[in-house]
Coordinates of C-alpha atoms in Angstrom, one line a residue:
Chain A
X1 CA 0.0 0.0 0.0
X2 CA 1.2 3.3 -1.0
X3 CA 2.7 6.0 1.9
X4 CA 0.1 8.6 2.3
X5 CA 2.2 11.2 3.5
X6 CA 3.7 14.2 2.2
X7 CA 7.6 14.6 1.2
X8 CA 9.6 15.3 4.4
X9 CA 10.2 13.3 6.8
X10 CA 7.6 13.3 10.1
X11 CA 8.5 13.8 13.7
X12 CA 8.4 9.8 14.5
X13 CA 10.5 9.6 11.6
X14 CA 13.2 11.4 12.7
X15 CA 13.0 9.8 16.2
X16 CA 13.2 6.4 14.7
X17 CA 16.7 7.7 12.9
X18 CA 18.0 9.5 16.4
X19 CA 17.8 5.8 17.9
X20 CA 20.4 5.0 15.2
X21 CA 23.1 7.6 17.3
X22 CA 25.6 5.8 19.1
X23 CA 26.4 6.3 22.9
X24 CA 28.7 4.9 25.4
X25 CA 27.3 2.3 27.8
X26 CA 28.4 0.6 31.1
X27 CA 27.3 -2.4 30.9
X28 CA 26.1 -4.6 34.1
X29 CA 26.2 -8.1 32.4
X30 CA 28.3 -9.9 30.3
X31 CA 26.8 -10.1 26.6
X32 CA 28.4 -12.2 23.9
X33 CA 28.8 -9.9 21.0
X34 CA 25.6 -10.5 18.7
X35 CA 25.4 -11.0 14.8
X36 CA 22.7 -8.0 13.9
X37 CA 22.1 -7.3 10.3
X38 CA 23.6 -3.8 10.6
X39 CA 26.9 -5.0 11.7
X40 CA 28.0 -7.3 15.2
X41 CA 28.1 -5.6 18.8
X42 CA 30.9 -5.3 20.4
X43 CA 31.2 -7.3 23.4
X44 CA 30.2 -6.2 27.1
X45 CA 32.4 -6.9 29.7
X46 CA 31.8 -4.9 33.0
X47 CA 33.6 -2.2 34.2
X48 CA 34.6 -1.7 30.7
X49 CA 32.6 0.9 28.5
X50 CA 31.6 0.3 25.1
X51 CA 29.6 2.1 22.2
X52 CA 26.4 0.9 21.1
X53 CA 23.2 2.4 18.8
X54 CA 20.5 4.3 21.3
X55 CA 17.7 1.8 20.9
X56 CA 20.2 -1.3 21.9
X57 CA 21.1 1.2 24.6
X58 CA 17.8 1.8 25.9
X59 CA 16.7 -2.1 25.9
X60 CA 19.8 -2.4 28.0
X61 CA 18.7 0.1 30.4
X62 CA 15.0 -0.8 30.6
X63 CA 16.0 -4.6 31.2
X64 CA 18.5 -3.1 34.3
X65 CA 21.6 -4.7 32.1
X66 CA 23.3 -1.3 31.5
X67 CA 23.6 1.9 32.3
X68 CA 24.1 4.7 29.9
X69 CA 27.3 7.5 30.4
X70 CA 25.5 10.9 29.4
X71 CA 27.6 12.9 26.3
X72 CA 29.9 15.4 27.6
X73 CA 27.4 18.2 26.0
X74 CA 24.5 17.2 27.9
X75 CA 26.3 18.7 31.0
X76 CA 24.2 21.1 32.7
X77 CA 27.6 23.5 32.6
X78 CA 28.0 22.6 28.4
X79 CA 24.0 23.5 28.1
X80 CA 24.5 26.7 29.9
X81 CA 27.2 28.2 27.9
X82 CA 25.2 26.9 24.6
X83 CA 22.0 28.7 26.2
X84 CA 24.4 32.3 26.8
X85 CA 26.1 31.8 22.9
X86 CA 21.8 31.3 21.7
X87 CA 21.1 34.6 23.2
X88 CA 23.8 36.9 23.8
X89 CA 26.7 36.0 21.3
X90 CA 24.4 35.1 18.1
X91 CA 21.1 36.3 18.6
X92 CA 20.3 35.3 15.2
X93 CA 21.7 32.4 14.0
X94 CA 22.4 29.2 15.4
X95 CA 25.0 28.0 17.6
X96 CA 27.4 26.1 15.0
X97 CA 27.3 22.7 14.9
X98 CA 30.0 20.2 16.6
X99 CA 33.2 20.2 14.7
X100 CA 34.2 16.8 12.6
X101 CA 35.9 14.6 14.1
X102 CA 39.2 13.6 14.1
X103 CA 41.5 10.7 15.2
X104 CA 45.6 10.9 15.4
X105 CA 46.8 9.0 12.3
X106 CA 48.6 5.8 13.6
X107 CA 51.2 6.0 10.7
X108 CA 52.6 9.7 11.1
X109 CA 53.3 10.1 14.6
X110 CA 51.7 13.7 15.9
X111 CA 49.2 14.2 13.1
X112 CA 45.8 14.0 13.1
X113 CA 43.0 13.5 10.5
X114 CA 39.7 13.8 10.0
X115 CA 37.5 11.1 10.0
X116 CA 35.9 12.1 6.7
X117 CA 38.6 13.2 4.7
X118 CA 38.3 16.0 2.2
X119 CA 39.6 16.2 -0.7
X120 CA 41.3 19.4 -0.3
X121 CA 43.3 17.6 2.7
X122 CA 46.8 17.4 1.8
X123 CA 47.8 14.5 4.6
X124 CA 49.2 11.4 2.9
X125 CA 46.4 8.9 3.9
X126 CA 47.5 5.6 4.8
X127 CA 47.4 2.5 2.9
X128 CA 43.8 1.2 4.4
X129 CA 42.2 4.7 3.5
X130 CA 42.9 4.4 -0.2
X131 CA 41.3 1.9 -0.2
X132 CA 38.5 3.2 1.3
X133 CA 35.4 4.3 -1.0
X134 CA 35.3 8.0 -0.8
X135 CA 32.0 8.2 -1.4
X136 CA 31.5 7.3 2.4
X137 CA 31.6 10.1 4.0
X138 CA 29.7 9.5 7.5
X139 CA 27.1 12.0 8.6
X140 CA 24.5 12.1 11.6
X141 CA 23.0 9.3 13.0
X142 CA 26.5 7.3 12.1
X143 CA 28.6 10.5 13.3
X144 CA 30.0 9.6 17.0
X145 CA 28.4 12.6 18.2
X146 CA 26.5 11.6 21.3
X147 CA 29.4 9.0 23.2
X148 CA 30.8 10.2 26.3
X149 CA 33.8 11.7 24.4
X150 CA 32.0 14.2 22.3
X151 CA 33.0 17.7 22.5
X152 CA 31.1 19.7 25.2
X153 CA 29.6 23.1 23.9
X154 CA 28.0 22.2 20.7
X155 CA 24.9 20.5 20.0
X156 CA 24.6 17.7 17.3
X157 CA 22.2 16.9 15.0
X158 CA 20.1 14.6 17.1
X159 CA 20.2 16.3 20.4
X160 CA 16.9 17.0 21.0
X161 CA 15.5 13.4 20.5
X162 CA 18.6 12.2 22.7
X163 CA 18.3 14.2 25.6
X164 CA 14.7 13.5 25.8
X165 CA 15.1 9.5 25.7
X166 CA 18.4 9.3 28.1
X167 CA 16.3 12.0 30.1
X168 CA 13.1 9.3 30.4
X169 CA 14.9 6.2 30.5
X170 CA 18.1 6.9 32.1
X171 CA 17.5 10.0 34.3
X172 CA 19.7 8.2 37.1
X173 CA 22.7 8.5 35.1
X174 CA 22.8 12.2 34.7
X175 CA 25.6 14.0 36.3
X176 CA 23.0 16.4 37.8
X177 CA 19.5 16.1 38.7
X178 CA 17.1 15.4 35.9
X179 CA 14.9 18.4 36.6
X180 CA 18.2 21.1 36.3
X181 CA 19.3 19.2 32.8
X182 CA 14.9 19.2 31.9
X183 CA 14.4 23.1 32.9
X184 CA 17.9 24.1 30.9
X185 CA 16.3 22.0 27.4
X186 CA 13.2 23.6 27.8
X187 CA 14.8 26.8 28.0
X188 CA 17.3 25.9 24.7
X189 CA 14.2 24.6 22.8
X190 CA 12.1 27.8 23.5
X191 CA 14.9 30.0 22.5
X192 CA 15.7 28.3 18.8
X193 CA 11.9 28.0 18.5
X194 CA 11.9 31.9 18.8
X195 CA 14.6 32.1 16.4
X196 CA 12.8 29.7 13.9
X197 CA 10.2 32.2 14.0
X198 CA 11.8 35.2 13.7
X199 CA 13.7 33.6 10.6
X200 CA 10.2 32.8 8.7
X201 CA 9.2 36.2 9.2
X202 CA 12.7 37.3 7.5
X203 CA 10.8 34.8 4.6
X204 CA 8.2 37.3 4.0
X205 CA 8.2 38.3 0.1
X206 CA 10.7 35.6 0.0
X207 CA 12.4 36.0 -3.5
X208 CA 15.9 34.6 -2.8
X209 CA 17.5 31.5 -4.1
X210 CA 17.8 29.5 -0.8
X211 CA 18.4 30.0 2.8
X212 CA 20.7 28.6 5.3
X213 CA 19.9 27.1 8.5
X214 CA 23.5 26.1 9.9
X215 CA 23.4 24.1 13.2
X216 CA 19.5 24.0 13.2
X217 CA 18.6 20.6 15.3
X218 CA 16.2 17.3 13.5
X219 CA 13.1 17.9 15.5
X220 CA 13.0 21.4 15.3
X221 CA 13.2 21.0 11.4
X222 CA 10.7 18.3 11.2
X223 CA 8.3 20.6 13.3
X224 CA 8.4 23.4 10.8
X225 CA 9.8 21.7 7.7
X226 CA 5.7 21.7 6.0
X227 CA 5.4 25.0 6.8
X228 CA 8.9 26.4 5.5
X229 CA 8.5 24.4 2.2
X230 CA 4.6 25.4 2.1
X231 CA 5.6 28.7 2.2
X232 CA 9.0 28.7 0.0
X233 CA 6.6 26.6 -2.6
X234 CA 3.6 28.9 -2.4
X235 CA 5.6 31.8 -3.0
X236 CA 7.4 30.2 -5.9
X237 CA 3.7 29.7 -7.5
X238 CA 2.5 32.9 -7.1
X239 CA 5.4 34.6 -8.7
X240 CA 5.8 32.3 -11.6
X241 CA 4.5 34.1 -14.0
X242 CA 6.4 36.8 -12.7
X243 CA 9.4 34.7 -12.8
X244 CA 8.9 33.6 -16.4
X245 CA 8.8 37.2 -17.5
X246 CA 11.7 38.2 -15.8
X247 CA 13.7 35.1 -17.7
X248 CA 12.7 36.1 -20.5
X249 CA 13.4 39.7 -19.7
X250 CA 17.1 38.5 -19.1
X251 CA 17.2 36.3 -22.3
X252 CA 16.0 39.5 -24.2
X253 CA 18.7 41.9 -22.8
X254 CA 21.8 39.3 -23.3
X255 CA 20.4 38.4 -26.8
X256 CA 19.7 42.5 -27.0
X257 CA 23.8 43.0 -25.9
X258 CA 24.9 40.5 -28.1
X259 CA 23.2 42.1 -31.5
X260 CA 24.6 45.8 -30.1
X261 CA 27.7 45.0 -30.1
X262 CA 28.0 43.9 -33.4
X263 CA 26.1 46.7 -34.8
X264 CA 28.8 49.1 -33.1
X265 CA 31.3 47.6 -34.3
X266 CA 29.9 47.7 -38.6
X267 CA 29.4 51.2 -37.8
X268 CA 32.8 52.0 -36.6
X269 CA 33.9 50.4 -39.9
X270 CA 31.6 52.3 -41.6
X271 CA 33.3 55.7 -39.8
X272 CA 36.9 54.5 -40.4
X273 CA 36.3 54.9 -44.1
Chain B
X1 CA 50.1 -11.6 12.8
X2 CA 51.8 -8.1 11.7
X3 CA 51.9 -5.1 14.2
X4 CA 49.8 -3.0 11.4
X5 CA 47.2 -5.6 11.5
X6 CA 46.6 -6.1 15.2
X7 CA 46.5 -2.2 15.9
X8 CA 44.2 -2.0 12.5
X9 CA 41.8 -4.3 14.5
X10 CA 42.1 -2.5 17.9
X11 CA 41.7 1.3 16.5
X12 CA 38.2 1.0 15.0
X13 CA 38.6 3.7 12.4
X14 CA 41.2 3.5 10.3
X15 CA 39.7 -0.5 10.4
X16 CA 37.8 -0.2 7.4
X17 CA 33.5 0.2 7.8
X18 CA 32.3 -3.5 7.6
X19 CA 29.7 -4.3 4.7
X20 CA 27.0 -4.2 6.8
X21 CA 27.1 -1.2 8.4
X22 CA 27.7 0.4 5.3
X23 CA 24.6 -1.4 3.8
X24 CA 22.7 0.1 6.7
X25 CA 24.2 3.4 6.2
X26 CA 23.2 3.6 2.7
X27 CA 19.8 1.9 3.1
X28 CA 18.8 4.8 6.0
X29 CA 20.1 7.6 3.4
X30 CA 18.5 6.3 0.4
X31 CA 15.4 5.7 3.0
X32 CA 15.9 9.8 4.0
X33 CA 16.4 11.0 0.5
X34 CA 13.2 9.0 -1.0
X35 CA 11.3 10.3 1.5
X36 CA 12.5 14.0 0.8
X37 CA 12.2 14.3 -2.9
X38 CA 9.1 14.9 -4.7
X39 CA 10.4 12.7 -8.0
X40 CA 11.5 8.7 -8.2
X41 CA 15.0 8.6 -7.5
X42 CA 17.2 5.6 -9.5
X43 CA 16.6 2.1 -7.6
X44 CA 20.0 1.5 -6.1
X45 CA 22.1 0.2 -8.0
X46 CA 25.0 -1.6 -5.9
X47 CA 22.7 -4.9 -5.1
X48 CA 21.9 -3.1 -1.9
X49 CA 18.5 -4.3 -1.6
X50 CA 19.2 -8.2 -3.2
X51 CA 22.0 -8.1 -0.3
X52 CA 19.4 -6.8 2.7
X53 CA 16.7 -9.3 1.2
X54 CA 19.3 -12.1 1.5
X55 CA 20.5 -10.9 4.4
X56 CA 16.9 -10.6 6.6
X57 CA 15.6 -14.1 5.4
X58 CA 18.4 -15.5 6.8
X59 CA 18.2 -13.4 10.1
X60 CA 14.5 -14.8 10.0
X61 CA 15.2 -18.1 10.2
X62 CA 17.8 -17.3 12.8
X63 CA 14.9 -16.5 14.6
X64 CA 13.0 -19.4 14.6
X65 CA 15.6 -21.9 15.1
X66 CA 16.9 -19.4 17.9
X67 CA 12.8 -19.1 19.5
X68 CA 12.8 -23.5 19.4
X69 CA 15.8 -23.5 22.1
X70 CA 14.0 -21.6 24.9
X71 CA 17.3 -21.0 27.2
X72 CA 17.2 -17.6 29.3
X73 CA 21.0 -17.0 28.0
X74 CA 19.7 -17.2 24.3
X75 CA 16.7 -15.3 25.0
X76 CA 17.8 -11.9 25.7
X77 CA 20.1 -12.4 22.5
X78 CA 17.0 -13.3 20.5
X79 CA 15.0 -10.2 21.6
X80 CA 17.8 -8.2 20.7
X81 CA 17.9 -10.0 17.0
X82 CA 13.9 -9.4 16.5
X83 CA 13.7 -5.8 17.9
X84 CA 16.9 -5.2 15.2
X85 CA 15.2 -6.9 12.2
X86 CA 11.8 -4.8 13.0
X87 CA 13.3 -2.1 12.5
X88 CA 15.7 -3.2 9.2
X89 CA 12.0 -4.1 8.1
X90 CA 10.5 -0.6 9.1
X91 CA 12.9 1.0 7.1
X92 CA 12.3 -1.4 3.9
X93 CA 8.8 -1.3 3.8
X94 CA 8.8 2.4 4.2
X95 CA 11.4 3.1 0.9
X96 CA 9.0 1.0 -0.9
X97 CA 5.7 2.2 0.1
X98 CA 7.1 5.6 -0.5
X99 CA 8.3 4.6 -4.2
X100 CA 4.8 2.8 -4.7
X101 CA 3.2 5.9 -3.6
X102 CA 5.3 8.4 -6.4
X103 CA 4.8 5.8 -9.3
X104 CA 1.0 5.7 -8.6
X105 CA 1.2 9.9 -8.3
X106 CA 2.5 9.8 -11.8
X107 CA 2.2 6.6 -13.3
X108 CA 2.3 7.6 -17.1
X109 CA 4.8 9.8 -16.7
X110 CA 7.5 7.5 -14.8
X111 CA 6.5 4.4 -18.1
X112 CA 6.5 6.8 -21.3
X113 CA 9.9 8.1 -20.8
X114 CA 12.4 5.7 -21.6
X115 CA 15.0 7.3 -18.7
X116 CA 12.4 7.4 -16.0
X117 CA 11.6 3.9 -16.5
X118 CA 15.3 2.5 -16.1
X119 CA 15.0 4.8 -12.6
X120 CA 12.6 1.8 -11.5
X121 CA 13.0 -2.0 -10.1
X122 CA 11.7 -4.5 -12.5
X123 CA 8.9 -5.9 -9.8
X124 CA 8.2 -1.6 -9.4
X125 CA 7.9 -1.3 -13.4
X126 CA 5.6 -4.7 -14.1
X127 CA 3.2 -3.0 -11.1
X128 CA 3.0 0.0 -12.4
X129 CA 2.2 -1.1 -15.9
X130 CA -0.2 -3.4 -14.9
X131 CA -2.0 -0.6 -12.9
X132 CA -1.9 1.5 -15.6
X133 CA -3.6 -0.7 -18.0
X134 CA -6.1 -1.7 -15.4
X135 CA -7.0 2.8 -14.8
X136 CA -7.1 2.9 -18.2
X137 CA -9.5 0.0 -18.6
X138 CA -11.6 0.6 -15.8
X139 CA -12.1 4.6 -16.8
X140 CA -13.0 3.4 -20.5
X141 CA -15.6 1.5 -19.0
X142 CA -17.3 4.0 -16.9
X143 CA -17.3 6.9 -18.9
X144 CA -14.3 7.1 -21.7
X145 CA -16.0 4.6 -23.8
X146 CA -18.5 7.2 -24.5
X147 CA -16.2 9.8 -26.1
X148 CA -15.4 9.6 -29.6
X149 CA -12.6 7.3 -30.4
X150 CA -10.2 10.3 -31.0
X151 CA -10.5 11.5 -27.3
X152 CA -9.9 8.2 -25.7
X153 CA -6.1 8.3 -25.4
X154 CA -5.0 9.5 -21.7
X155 CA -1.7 10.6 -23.5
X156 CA -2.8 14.2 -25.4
X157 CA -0.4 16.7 -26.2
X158 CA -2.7 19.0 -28.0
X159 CA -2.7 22.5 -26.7
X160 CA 0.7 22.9 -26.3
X161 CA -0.4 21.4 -22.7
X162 CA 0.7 17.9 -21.9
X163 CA -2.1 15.5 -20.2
X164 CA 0.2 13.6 -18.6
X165 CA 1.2 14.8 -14.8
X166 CA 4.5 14.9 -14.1
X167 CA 6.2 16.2 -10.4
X168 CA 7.0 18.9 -9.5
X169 CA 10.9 19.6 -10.0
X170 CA 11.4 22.9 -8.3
X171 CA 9.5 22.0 -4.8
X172 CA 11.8 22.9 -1.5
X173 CA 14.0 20.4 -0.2
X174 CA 16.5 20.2 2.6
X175 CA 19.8 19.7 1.7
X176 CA 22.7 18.8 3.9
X177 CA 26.2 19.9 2.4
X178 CA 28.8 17.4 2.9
X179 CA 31.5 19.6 1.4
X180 CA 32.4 22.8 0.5
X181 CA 30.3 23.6 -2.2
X182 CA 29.5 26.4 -4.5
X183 CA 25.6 25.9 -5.9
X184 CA 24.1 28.2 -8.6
X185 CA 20.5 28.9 -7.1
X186 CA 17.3 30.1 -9.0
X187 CA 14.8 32.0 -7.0
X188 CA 11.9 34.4 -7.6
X189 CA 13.0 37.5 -7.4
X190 CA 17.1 36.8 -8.1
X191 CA 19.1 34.1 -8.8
X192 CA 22.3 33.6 -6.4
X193 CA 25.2 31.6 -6.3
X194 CA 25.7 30.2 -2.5
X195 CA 28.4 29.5 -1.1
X196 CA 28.3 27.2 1.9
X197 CA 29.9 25.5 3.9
X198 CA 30.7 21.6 5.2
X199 CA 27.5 20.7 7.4
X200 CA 25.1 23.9 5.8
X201 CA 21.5 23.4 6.0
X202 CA 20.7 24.9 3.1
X203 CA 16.6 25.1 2.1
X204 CA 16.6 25.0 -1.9
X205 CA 14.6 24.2 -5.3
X206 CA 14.9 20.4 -5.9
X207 CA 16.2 21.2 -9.6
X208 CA 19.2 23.5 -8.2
X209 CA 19.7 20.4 -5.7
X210 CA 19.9 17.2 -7.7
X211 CA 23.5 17.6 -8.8
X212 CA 25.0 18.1 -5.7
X213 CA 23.1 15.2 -4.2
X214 CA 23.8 12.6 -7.0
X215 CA 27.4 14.0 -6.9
X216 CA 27.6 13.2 -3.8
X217 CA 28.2 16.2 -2.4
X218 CA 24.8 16.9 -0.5
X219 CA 22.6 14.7 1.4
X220 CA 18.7 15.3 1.5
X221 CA 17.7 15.8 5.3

C-alpha cells in the first residue's frame, strides 16, 4: 500500500533515525557480541565501557543490564554556555554545529586526520584509507556525536531526540538532577523555536534563491519543515509568471547585448572609411 | 600476525566500515532521500536491496531456530535479533511504500519516458504497468467509452499542454552539504550563487539540488 504522506520526513521519523546515534554504555552483564544485520556488537564486559546504537542502549537500560554515560554536551555547565552563545553571542543564527571529528593517524606520529577526509586535505592517507570508497563520507545518525567523548559546547544533529530519551529512560545517570538538565532544554528549545520564527518572518516576500539554516537541530526541522517548504513553494507559484517574464526579460537583454555589439562595431567600420 | 594488522583491529577507524554497516548506512540515506524528494530517484544500484533481502531471510530463520531453544542466555540475544530486524523491516517497507506511492502519483509519466523507466525496479515497473492498464480499462468503461474514439487516449499533447502529470521539480528540499560547495541557485525575485559550507543546511529548489546530491556532495535531510 502506497505511503500517504507528504515529502519530508515526520516527527516519528526522525526519532526512529535518532535511535540509530551511538552512545557509550556501562554495561552490568556480560553479553556475547551478537550478529545483527547492521553489523556485530561489540562485546560487554563490565567495568569496561563500550559504544552501542540508542535503541540497543535503551533495551539495556530498561531490562537493568546497563547503564548509559551521558555525552559530555548534555552537562548542565555545556548546556549553559550553549543557552548564553543562543542569546547573547548570536542572537540570530544558530550555535554552530559540533566540529568533525578527528583521530591521530597511527602511521605519522603527531598528526591528526579527519575522519571524513576531504579532498582538499593534503595528509598522505594511509594505505587502508585508499582503499576506502570516498563516497563514504559519515554523517549524523552514524557521526559519533552523542558517546561520552563528544565535544562539550555544541549540540549535534540529534540532540533534541537524545536528551529527551536518556532524560526518560536513564534519568539516574545524569551527572545532575534530571529536573536542572529538563528546565535548561526547555529553555534551549524555547529560545531556537523563537529564532525559527523570527527567521520565517525574515521569509516574507521571500524572492531569494535559498536560505541557510546552519546548526539547526532534527526535531525542530521536522516541526516546521511543511510549513517552511509550504511557504517557499507557495511563494514560488505565485510569482511564476512573474518569474517567467523576468527570464525572459534577461534572455531578451543578453540576446539584445549581443546584436549591439556587433552593430557598433559595422558602424565603426563604416566611420573608419 | 603483523603489528599494522593487530593495531588495524584494535583502533576502530582507520579499520575499514564492515559491509554491513555500510549497507545500513546507505539503506537509512537512500530511505531519507526518498522520503524527501518529490520525483523517483534511481533504484540502487549496488545490489543493496538483493543483499538486505538475503540478508533478513536468513536473520528470519535465525529466529525461529533461535525461539525453538527456549534457554534464558539465548533469549535476551533473540530479543535483541527481533527488535533489530523490526526495525531493518521498518525502514524497507517504508522506501518501498514511499516509491509505490510516487509511481501511482504519476504513473504515465514515470513508463513513457524511456529514462524514467530505467530509474525503476523490475517488480516496481511490471506494477506499475499493470496498474496502468487496469486505470485505463476501468475509466473506459465508466465513462471514456462514451467519447469519440479520437478523445480516448489518456496521453494528449494537443494545446501545447501535456495531459500527462509529471512532479514537480522545483518543490523545497533540505539539503545537507557534505562539502564545500558552491551551488548556482534560482529563485523568484534573483538568482544567487551560495556559497556554503561543510554541514550547511541549506533550504533549496529540488532542480538547483539534484546535482549536488547525486554528486555526492549533498545529502537530503
Amino acid at each position: 500500500m502506497a505511503l500517504p504522506l507528504p515529502p519530508g520526513l515526520t516527527q516519528n521519523e526522525v526519532a526512529f533515525l535518532a535511535e540509530m546515534e551511538m552512545v557509550t554504555v556501562v554495561p552490568r552483564q556480560r553479553l556475547d557480541s551478537i550478529d545483527l544485520l547492521g553489523g556485530k556488537t561489540p562485546q560487554l564486559r563490565p567495568p569496561h565501557r563500550a559504544q552501542l546504537p540508542l535503541w540497543l542502549a535503551l533495551l539495556l537500560k530498561k531490562q537493568r543490564r546497563a547503564n548509559i554515560v551521558p555525552p559530555a554536551w548534555m552537562h548542565p555547565a555545556s548546556l549553559a554556555e550553549i543557552i548564553h552563545r543562543e542569546t547573547k553571542e548570536d542572537p540570530e543564527a544558530f550555535s554552530p554545529p559540533p566540529p568533525p571529528p578527528s583521530r591521530a593517524l597511527y602511521s605519522q606520529p603527531g598528526t591528526a586526520r579527519r575522519l571524513n577526509p576531504s579532498y582538499l586535505d593534503d595528509f598522505t592517507q594511509p594505505q587502508q584509507d585508499s582503499q576506502q570508497d570516498p563516497n563514504s563520507i559519515l554523517s549524523p545518525p552514524f557521526l559519533p556525536s552523542n558517546v561520552a567523548e563528544s565535544p562539550a559546547g555544541y549540540l549535534p544533529y540529534h540532540w533534541l531526540e537524545v536528551a529527551e530519551a536518556l532524560l526518560t529512560h536513564a534519568g539516574d545517570d545524569m551527572p545532575a538532577p534530571a529536573g536542572e538538565v529538563r528546565s535548561l532544554l526547555r529553555d534551549l528549545v524555547e529560545v531556537r523555536a523563537a529564532k525559527m520564527r523570527s527567521s520565517t518572518s525574515a521569509l516574507e516576500g521571500f524572492g531569494d534563491a535559498y536560505l541557510t539554516l546552519r546548526g539547526v537541530g532534527a526535531m525542530e526541522l521536522a516541526e516546521n519543515r511543511s510549513f517552511l517548504a509550504g511557504l517557499v513553494d507557495g511563494v514560488r507559484k505565485i510569482g511564476a509568471s512573474a518569474e517567467a517574464t523576468r527570464r525572459e526579460e534577461e534572455e531578451e537583454a543578453r540576446r539584445g547585448g549581443d546584436y549591439g555589439g556587433d552593430g557598433d562595431e559595422d558602424s565603426d567600420e563604416d566611420m573608419g572609411l | 600476525m603483523d603489528i599494522d594488522d593487530i593495531l588495524r583491529e584494535v583502533d576502530p577507524v582507520s579499520h575499514q566500515i564492515p559491509q554491513e554497516t555500510r549497507d545500513l548506512q546507505d539503506l537509512t540515506r537512500a530511505w531519507v532521500a526518498e522520503r524527501s524528494t518529490p520525483e523517483l530517484l534511481p533504484w540502487p544500484s549496488n545490489g543493496l536491496f538483493e543483499r538486505i533481502n538475503d540478508k533478513i531471510k536468513r536473520q528470519i530463520e535465525k529466529v525461529e531456530e533461535m525461539t525453538g531453544d527456549m534457554d534464558p542466555k539465548t533469549n535476551f540475544a533473540l530479543i535483541v535479533i527481533q527488535t533489530e530486524l523490526e526495525r531493518f523491516k521498518y525502514l524497507v517497507r517504508s522506501f518501498l511504500r514511499t516509491r509505490i506511492a510516487k509511481i501511482d502519483k504519476h504513473l504515465l509519466h514515470y513508463i513513457s519516458n524511456d529514462n524514467l523507466r530505467t530509474r525503476m525496479s523490475q517488480i516496481e515497473e511490471a506494477y506499475a504497468r499493470r496498474h496502468q492498464l487496469l486505470l485505463h480499462n476501468h475509466y473506459l468503461n465508466s465513462f471514456l467509452g462514451t467519447f469519440p474514439p479520437a478523445m480516448q487516449n489518456l496521453n494528449d499533447t494537443a494545446g501545447n499542454i501535456s495531459m500527462i502529470d509529471s512532479p514537480d521539480l522545483d518543490s523545497a528540499v533540505f539539503i545537507r552539504l557534505l562539502k564545500d560547495a558552491e551551488i548556482e541557485c534560482h529563485g523568484v525575485d534573483v538568482d544567487g550563487v551560495l556559497t556554503g559550507k561543510e554541514g550547511d543546511i541549506v533550504i533549496l529548489r529540488w532542480s538547483d539540488a539534484k546535482g549536488l546530491v547525486e554528486k555526492g556532495d549533498a545529502e537530503l535531510v
